[in-house]
Amino acid sequence: MENKVRVRFAPSPTGALHIGGVRTALYNYFFARKNNGKFILRIEDTDQARFVSGAEAYINETFAWLGIQPDEGIGYGGEFGPYKQSERKDLYKKYADILIAEGKAYYAFDTPEELNAMRQRLKEAKADNQVYDSLSRETMRNSLTLSKEEVDELIKSEAAYVVRLKVERDEVVSLDDMVRGEVKVSSNNIDDKVLMKSDGMPTYHLANVVDDHLMRVSHVIRGEEWLPSAPLHVLLYKYLGWSDTMPQFAHLPLLLKPDGNGKLSKRDADKHGYPVFPLEWEDPKTSEKSMGFREQGYLPQAITNFLAMLGWNPGTEQELFTMEELIDNFSIERINKSGSKFDIDKANWFNQQYLKNIDNEVLADDFLKLLKSKGVEFSASKAAAVCGLLKERVIFPQEFWTSGRYFFYPPGEYDQKVIRKKWNDEAKEILVDYKNALKKIDTLTKESALETLNEVLAQHEAGMGRVMPALRVSITGVAGGPDLMGILEVLGRDEVVERIETALNKIVK
Ligand code: GLU
């Protein structure tokens, strides 16, 4: 039991899950599965002011979409619950009280004005640290400077107070991060962080440490933005007497803006049109609707693979990994130290790779629904054929519709460049003979379409290149596209003949 791997994903339900959060969840999940461990989902909702309802459902929906199955946690059971911090208030208070009783934490009664005045004072005195710490605490109103009677009186009179950690001076706090290596700081640079807020809620720091301990978390795998807090957490483990079972830390590299300039923010993700949550999410703070990856047509396997490679490398050239392969290959040692650029082109590339490997019939299932919503009746076999023709050329499934409109509607206009260059008397004559020859065919297949074309071309002693662009533009209206004979087969004889006739009548040059 003692050596068991237990990891957790501990989001704060303060809004849509950030792409970095999804990556953190995945790495924790890979690590748990690889090591036959447990993956815990814990909701860190102690910041009441920033709470956003619906954020929790959002997380569950993301997990379901990506195929992440927590072993324990809110909605998943487990023996270390409750897994929502707002339901564990008594526990945090208990440990805060123990720290106070042992002289490792204290009450502080300072008002916001007093705190401001302190910072101002320190600024004017050009102090290195303008914070509440082992030096400045001496000048403040707390249970270290006030008499016991005064403190009792203040508490009795329900004066607002917080509980602060009493950080001792001149200690070297060190930790061996599994990604970043040794991190060492002097306790003189750690301030007396608030552990319990005046609303009776714990801060992130206390709740996080207490829960990781009580939930027997073995490894804390989280974003690099938490690395500066890690020494404080190490101190908390020490003061609580839990150093022996302190989890190992692994801080994941930052996700950088697409141009590599600085950290990717939620706002960037939105701005680039790639918010991170696979739901159409209306941000209650801004009432802005944003599309998630799922709605944009990304496949969960592609996003999983993309995020897996954003900060981790397998040490080989392999790029495409199934979830099982990621689990098999994952190791914390192969997490990169430096930040990773969030390159959406790469995500698109992954999507393409996965899309083209899906069976046409499977793609057609969804595509038929899309067609129905557009009022288009189409047979399942033809829908599958369209998917088959287009899937190598598109990134998203919805492009079967947007790029493939000519399968459902005759062209409204014709590419003028093709007409200028390739629409000539010879091409027109061949087209006339071709459509007349097609009329004699019972069922048009791509083979019979090609055979007939070759016969007509032979009569004209002309090569393919003489008529192909004109034929394509007559049928589709555009210059490029998938195998033209395949398109003809999907359209069927009568439609093809009609489109050629229309083009011959309509295109004037
Ligand atoms: N609640 C923190 C967050 O939202 C968790 C950080 C951690 O994993 O310790 O990122």
XYZ file of C-alpha atoms and ligand atoms in Angstrom:
519
model
C 0.000 0.000 0.000
C 2.713 2.453 0.994
C 4.502 2.483 -2.342
C 1.402 2.743 -4.407
C 1.230 5.428 -7.037
C -1.621 7.805 -6.313
C -1.936 10.993 -8.312
C -4.566 13.636 -8.494
C -5.934 16.256 -10.802
C -7.130 19.110 -8.648
C -8.822 21.798 -10.698
C -10.411 24.881 -9.251
C -13.884 25.305 -10.722
C -13.298 28.908 -11.695
C -14.190 28.660 -15.374
C -13.506 26.703 -18.498
C -10.724 24.211 -18.161
C -7.579 25.551 -19.713
C -5.702 23.503 -22.282
C -2.798 23.323 -19.834
C -5.171 21.827 -17.299
C -6.272 19.185 -19.769
C -2.631 18.307 -20.389
C -1.973 18.067 -16.641
C -4.933 15.733 -16.272
C -3.675 13.553 -19.111
C -0.126 13.271 -17.744
C -1.472 12.319 -14.336
C -3.721 9.775 -15.972
C -0.930 8.243 -18.084
C 1.307 8.026 -15.027
C -1.373 6.395 -12.873
C -2.257 3.808 -15.508
C 1.339 3.055 -16.380
C 2.128 2.351 -12.743
C -1.066 0.532 -11.857
C -1.867 3.403 -9.580
C -4.923 5.478 -8.871
C -6.024 8.694 -10.496
C -8.020 10.986 -8.244
C -10.237 13.887 -9.261
C -10.426 16.498 -6.518
C -12.293 19.759 -6.791
C -10.494 22.686 -5.173
C -13.359 25.067 -4.626
C -12.190 27.038 -1.628
C -12.121 30.310 -3.492
C -15.798 31.191 -3.188
C -15.427 34.481 -4.998
C -14.136 32.824 -8.144
C -16.488 29.848 -8.154
C -18.288 29.269 -11.442
C -21.175 26.863 -11.434
C -21.090 24.363 -14.248
C -17.308 24.200 -14.234
C -17.413 20.829 -12.543
C -19.779 19.321 -15.099
C -17.438 20.732 -17.690
C -14.511 18.800 -16.287
C -16.493 15.585 -16.274
C -17.582 16.096 -19.819
C -14.010 16.720 -20.941
C -12.875 13.556 -19.250
C -15.651 11.542 -20.837
C -14.787 12.942 -24.250
C -11.080 12.221 -23.918
C -11.649 8.810 -22.373
C -10.110 9.616 -18.994
C -11.673 7.572 -16.238
C -10.821 8.687 -12.696
C -10.564 5.929 -10.097
C -11.566 8.108 -7.192
C -13.070 11.473 -6.729
C -16.156 13.487 -6.895
C -18.695 11.317 -8.687
C -16.358 8.335 -8.801
C -16.343 7.147 -5.172
C -13.306 6.257 -3.084
C -12.388 5.881 0.553
C -10.676 9.229 1.058
C -13.593 11.536 0.342
C -15.231 13.899 0.321
C -13.302 14.964 -2.757
C -14.597 18.509 -2.826
C -12.697 20.908 -0.622
C -15.706 22.966 0.423
C -16.965 19.802 2.117
C -13.746 19.332 4.077
C -13.630 22.637 5.945
C -13.480 21.035 9.383
C -10.399 19.073 8.438
C -8.456 22.142 7.402
C -9.464 23.957 10.556
C -8.304 21.010 12.600
C -4.817 21.173 11.115
C -4.659 24.948 11.292
C -5.530 24.661 15.021
C -2.789 22.070 15.524
C -0.261 24.363 13.874
C -1.392 27.263 16.084
C -1.211 25.119 19.218
C 2.318 24.080 18.305
C 3.387 27.676 17.675
C 3.806 27.077 13.938
C 0.982 29.331 12.891
C -0.724 32.358 14.392
C -3.790 34.567 14.223
C -3.463 37.867 12.399
C -6.035 40.619 12.858
C -4.657 43.249 10.526
C -7.155 45.151 8.443
C -6.602 45.709 4.702
C -5.590 49.302 5.545
C -3.015 48.134 8.051
C -1.624 45.685 5.524
C -1.366 48.426 2.923
C 0.344 50.752 5.379
C 2.854 47.995 6.166
C 3.665 47.479 2.503
C 3.986 51.209 2.009
C 6.324 51.472 4.979
C 8.511 48.664 3.686
C 8.567 50.195 0.248
C 9.732 53.514 1.611
C 12.378 51.770 3.686
C 13.443 50.002 0.473
C 13.080 46.604 2.111
C 13.849 43.615 -0.130
C 10.615 41.843 0.678
C 7.527 43.962 1.111
C 5.537 41.154 2.586
C 4.165 39.824 5.842
C 7.053 37.711 7.028
C 9.349 36.859 9.892
C 10.535 40.482 10.035
C 7.429 42.513 9.397
C 5.160 40.331 11.538
C 6.776 41.908 14.600
C 5.148 45.210 13.728
C 1.682 43.858 13.049
C -1.419 42.992 15.031
C -1.245 39.258 15.499
C -1.210 36.650 18.230
C 2.583 36.906 18.388
C 2.618 40.608 19.213
C -0.635 40.934 21.178
C -1.194 39.571 24.656
C -3.203 36.404 25.127
C -6.023 38.449 26.689
C -6.157 40.804 23.726
C -6.248 37.880 21.317
C -8.999 36.112 23.244
C -10.952 39.332 23.389
C -10.619 39.950 19.638
C -11.714 36.445 18.812
C -14.640 36.690 21.228
C -15.734 39.956 19.683
C -15.752 38.252 16.295
C -13.061 40.461 14.853
C -11.991 39.331 11.401
C -8.796 37.334 11.417
C -6.742 35.020 9.266
C -4.362 32.263 10.266
C -0.816 32.667 8.994
C 2.037 30.200 8.816
C 4.917 31.210 11.055
C 7.854 30.691 8.740
C 11.110 30.391 10.674
C 14.141 32.362 9.481
C 17.330 30.974 7.942
C 16.097 27.574 6.941
C 17.106 26.128 3.596
C 14.068 24.644 1.975
C 14.847 22.219 -0.812
C 12.974 19.817 -2.967
C 13.957 17.462 -5.715
C 11.557 18.079 -8.520
C 11.314 15.113 -10.900
C 11.351 17.459 -13.879
C 13.258 20.511 -12.709
C 15.795 18.845 -10.456
C 16.835 20.400 -7.175
C 15.089 23.575 -6.121
C 16.491 25.402 -3.092
C 15.267 28.564 -1.421
C 15.906 30.311 1.854
C 12.942 30.489 4.198
C 13.755 34.199 4.484
C 12.199 34.514 1.060
C 8.989 32.762 2.006
C 6.330 34.971 3.515
C 3.918 34.057 6.285
C 1.262 32.813 3.910
C -2.355 32.883 4.959
C -3.575 29.354 5.721
C -7.133 30.137 6.792
C -9.024 33.083 5.403
C -11.367 35.305 7.361
C -14.377 33.495 5.847
C -13.232 30.307 7.567
C -12.111 28.759 4.307
C -8.593 27.437 3.921
C -6.321 28.856 1.267
C -5.202 26.714 -1.626
C -1.863 26.041 0.088
C -3.218 24.545 3.285
C -6.062 22.643 1.640
C -3.819 21.270 -1.056
C -1.203 19.964 1.352
C -3.701 18.549 3.840
C -5.602 16.784 1.079
C -2.555 15.407 -0.687
C -1.446 13.995 2.641
C -4.810 12.575 3.700
C -5.507 11.202 0.231
C -2.077 9.534 0.262
C -0.995 11.206 -2.921
C 2.393 9.859 -3.985
C 3.193 12.248 -6.853
C 2.086 15.802 -7.462
C 2.169 16.375 -11.214
C 1.053 19.916 -11.998
C 1.807 23.001 -14.031
C 5.005 24.959 -13.609
C 3.061 27.962 -12.355
C 2.921 26.130 -9.032
C 6.669 25.639 -8.755
C 7.152 28.881 -6.764
C 4.634 27.578 -4.201
C 6.355 24.228 -3.833
C 8.906 25.332 -1.180
C 6.068 26.671 0.945
C 4.337 23.331 0.584
C 7.528 21.540 1.623
C 7.581 23.707 4.753
C 3.940 22.931 5.445
C 4.621 19.196 5.213
C 7.468 19.690 7.635
C 5.527 21.778 10.145
C 2.661 19.309 10.029
C 5.105 16.467 10.686
C 4.463 14.820 7.331
C 7.857 15.157 5.643
C 8.401 11.401 5.565
C 5.423 10.789 3.335
C 5.621 14.000 1.346
C 4.674 13.373 -2.296
C 7.239 13.708 -5.030
C 6.817 16.777 -7.189
C 6.875 17.010 -10.967
C 6.209 20.444 -12.421
C 5.242 20.410 -16.087
C 6.790 22.907 -18.512
C 4.813 25.977 -19.467
C 2.708 26.127 -22.560
C 3.916 29.058 -24.604
C 2.106 31.342 -27.000
C 2.187 30.134 -30.619
C 5.032 32.557 -31.389
C 6.960 31.375 -28.351
C 6.690 34.781 -26.711
C 5.580 34.160 -23.179
C 3.066 32.004 -21.476
C -0.131 30.862 -23.124
C -3.019 32.443 -21.293
C -6.674 31.613 -21.272
C -7.228 34.739 -23.249
C -4.710 33.631 -25.900
C -6.446 30.327 -26.209
C -9.711 32.138 -26.798
C -8.166 34.631 -29.144
C -6.665 31.958 -31.310
C -10.069 30.433 -31.548
C -9.027 27.412 -29.617
C -10.557 27.556 -26.214
C -9.981 24.444 -24.414
C -13.146 23.077 -23.347
C -15.080 20.644 -25.399
C -18.432 22.187 -24.765
C -19.970 25.232 -26.191
C -19.316 27.251 -23.127
C -20.686 30.565 -22.233
C -18.350 32.215 -19.827
C -20.632 33.493 -17.067
C -18.188 36.320 -16.396
C -18.157 37.704 -19.897
C -21.231 36.047 -21.437
C -19.016 35.213 -24.353
C -19.629 32.005 -26.141
C -16.661 30.061 -27.243
C -16.361 26.819 -29.081
C -14.526 23.905 -27.638
C -12.191 21.634 -29.506
C -14.912 19.065 -29.842
C -17.303 21.453 -31.548
C -14.602 22.549 -33.934
C -14.282 19.019 -35.165
C -11.181 17.860 -33.326
C -11.129 14.184 -32.524
C -10.418 13.212 -28.919
C -7.566 10.914 -29.956
C -5.944 13.753 -31.884
C -6.180 16.160 -28.958
C -4.868 13.533 -26.559
C -1.942 12.784 -28.843
C -1.255 16.476 -29.484
C -1.276 17.365 -25.792
C 0.795 14.328 -24.896
C 3.567 15.563 -27.198
C 3.308 19.110 -25.863
C 5.829 18.769 -23.086
C 6.763 15.107 -23.292
C 8.708 13.144 -25.862
C 8.921 9.404 -26.414
C 12.629 9.538 -27.282
C 11.880 8.131 -30.744
C 10.592 9.528 -34.025
C 7.139 8.098 -33.431
C 4.440 10.738 -33.361
C 1.159 8.873 -33.491
C 0.231 7.189 -30.251
C -3.000 5.623 -29.116
C -4.049 6.170 -25.517
C -2.714 2.677 -24.668
C 0.624 3.454 -26.296
C 0.875 6.750 -24.445
C 0.260 4.931 -21.185
C 2.853 2.278 -22.049
C 5.496 4.776 -23.085
C 4.922 7.581 -20.606
C 7.567 8.444 -18.070
C 8.192 11.564 -16.014
C 11.875 11.406 -17.029
C 10.877 12.210 -20.586
C 8.959 15.364 -19.708
C 10.727 18.341 -21.268
C 12.222 20.998 -19.059
C 11.637 23.888 -21.401
C 8.282 25.327 -22.413
C 6.348 24.043 -25.396
C 4.845 26.238 -28.056
C 1.163 25.800 -28.529
C 1.142 25.193 -32.263
C -2.361 24.719 -33.552
C -1.059 23.584 -36.952
C 0.345 20.589 -35.184
C -3.031 19.879 -33.606
C -4.537 20.100 -37.080
C -1.941 17.696 -38.406
C -2.812 15.184 -35.707
C -6.487 15.592 -36.493
C -5.834 14.903 -40.148
C -3.880 11.771 -39.326
C -6.663 10.385 -37.190
C -9.471 11.454 -39.464
C -8.093 9.717 -42.526
C -7.747 6.456 -40.645
C -11.397 6.299 -39.676
C -13.536 3.965 -41.799
C -15.687 5.737 -44.360
C -18.812 4.085 -43.001
C -18.086 5.365 -39.486
C -17.481 8.886 -40.786
C -20.660 8.632 -42.825
C -22.763 8.044 -39.701
C -22.073 11.541 -38.432
C -21.960 13.042 -41.863
C -25.478 11.813 -42.643
C -26.718 13.599 -39.528
C -25.046 16.792 -40.684
C -26.585 16.386 -44.139
C -29.993 15.844 -42.631
C -29.655 19.040 -40.626
C -28.938 20.813 -43.922
C -32.012 19.266 -45.499
C -30.034 17.030 -47.838
C -31.189 13.459 -48.468
C -28.308 11.165 -49.328
C -27.772 7.416 -49.221
C -25.449 5.944 -46.620
C -23.252 4.389 -49.266
C -22.872 7.641 -51.156
C -22.154 9.553 -47.960
C -19.452 7.006 -47.196
C -18.034 7.460 -50.682
C -17.889 11.257 -50.205
C -16.077 10.807 -46.878
C -13.674 8.397 -48.536
C -12.909 10.820 -51.340
C -12.404 13.828 -49.077
C -10.899 12.479 -45.875
C -7.290 12.742 -46.999
C -7.819 16.366 -47.953
C -9.562 17.868 -44.949
C -8.771 18.488 -41.295
C -12.254 18.463 -39.809
C -15.271 16.253 -40.524
C -17.503 19.273 -41.119
C -15.381 20.003 -44.189
C -17.049 17.035 -45.872
C -19.900 19.485 -46.151
C -18.080 22.763 -46.710
C -15.523 21.368 -49.170
C -17.888 18.913 -50.728
C -20.860 21.098 -51.591
C -20.654 20.074 -55.236
C -21.657 16.560 -54.267
C -25.034 17.936 -53.289
C -25.561 21.004 -55.463
C -24.521 21.759 -59.021
C -21.986 24.569 -59.233
C -23.463 28.058 -59.088
C -20.420 29.557 -60.695
C -17.267 28.342 -62.367
C -13.638 29.061 -61.545
C -12.736 31.809 -63.992
C -9.046 31.032 -63.994
C -9.653 27.508 -65.195
C -12.023 28.806 -67.839
C -9.537 31.373 -69.051
C -6.808 28.811 -69.394
C -8.493 25.532 -70.173
C -11.940 26.146 -71.634
C -11.396 25.934 -75.384
C -13.053 24.509 -78.481
C -11.213 21.241 -78.266
C -12.197 20.714 -74.610
C -15.794 21.596 -75.413
C -15.930 19.128 -78.314
C -14.547 16.381 -76.119
C -17.072 17.239 -73.400
C -19.943 17.020 -75.893
C -18.804 13.594 -77.074
C -18.140 12.443 -73.531
C -21.580 13.282 -72.207
C -23.172 11.652 -75.242
C -21.129 8.520 -74.622
C -22.056 8.569 -70.929
C -25.742 8.583 -71.808
C -25.314 5.065 -73.150
C -23.911 3.703 -69.901
C -26.322 2.045 -67.486
C -24.486 2.457 -64.203
C -21.739 4.928 -63.963
C -18.784 3.711 -61.921
C -15.422 5.351 -61.694
C -14.043 2.577 -63.884
C -16.681 2.951 -66.576
C -16.394 6.752 -66.385
C -12.672 6.520 -67.030
C -12.973 3.889 -69.732
C -15.508 5.991 -71.610
C -13.367 9.079 -71.249
C -10.362 7.241 -72.627
C -12.367 6.064 -75.626
C -13.521 9.595 -76.398
C -10.032 10.964 -75.967
C -8.684 8.296 -78.328
C -11.158 9.399 -80.989
C -9.900 12.945 -80.597
C -6.304 11.804 -80.415
C -6.013 13.903 -77.295
C -4.465 13.297 -73.898
C -6.173 13.537 -70.500
C -4.776 16.970 -69.791
C -6.761 18.469 -72.640
C -10.122 17.954 -71.020
C -9.668 17.185 -67.328
C -9.677 20.775 -66.016
C -12.727 21.631 -68.143
C -14.512 18.480 -67.063
C -13.754 19.114 -63.409
C -14.873 22.721 -63.517
C -18.100 21.702 -65.279
C -18.882 19.186 -62.583
C -17.630 20.920 -59.434
C -17.138 24.558 -60.383
C -13.686 24.534 -58.851
C -10.156 23.767 -59.911
C -8.978 21.120 -57.505
C -10.400 18.263 -55.544
C -10.323 14.534 -55.069
C -10.405 11.867 -57.755
C -12.775 13.179 -60.420
C -13.910 9.744 -61.564
C -14.891 9.004 -57.962
C -16.934 12.208 -57.909
C -18.678 11.189 -61.146
C -19.567 7.821 -59.644
C -21.139 9.451 -56.580
C -23.114 11.904 -58.706
C -24.428 9.234 -61.088
C -24.906 9.271 -64.815
C -27.855 11.620 -65.185
C -26.487 14.285 -62.894
C -23.100 14.193 -64.618
C -24.659 14.518 -68.050
C -26.833 17.371 -66.864
C -23.935 19.249 -65.301
C -21.852 18.954 -68.459
C -24.754 20.214 -70.542
C -25.353 23.119 -68.189
C -21.692 24.053 -68.259
C -21.595 23.927 -72.053
C -24.589 26.252 -72.157
C -23.589 28.591 -69.359
C -19.872 29.044 -69.747
C -19.133 31.732 -72.256
C -15.688 32.897 -73.015
N -6.299 23.965 -7.727
C -5.019 24.113 -8.332
C -5.258 24.517 -9.780
O -6.300 24.912 -10.100
C -4.246 22.832 -8.216
C -2.767 22.972 -8.265
C -2.114 21.695 -7.818
O -2.232 20.710 -8.584
O -1.542 21.657 -6.746
O -4.422 24.459 -10.636
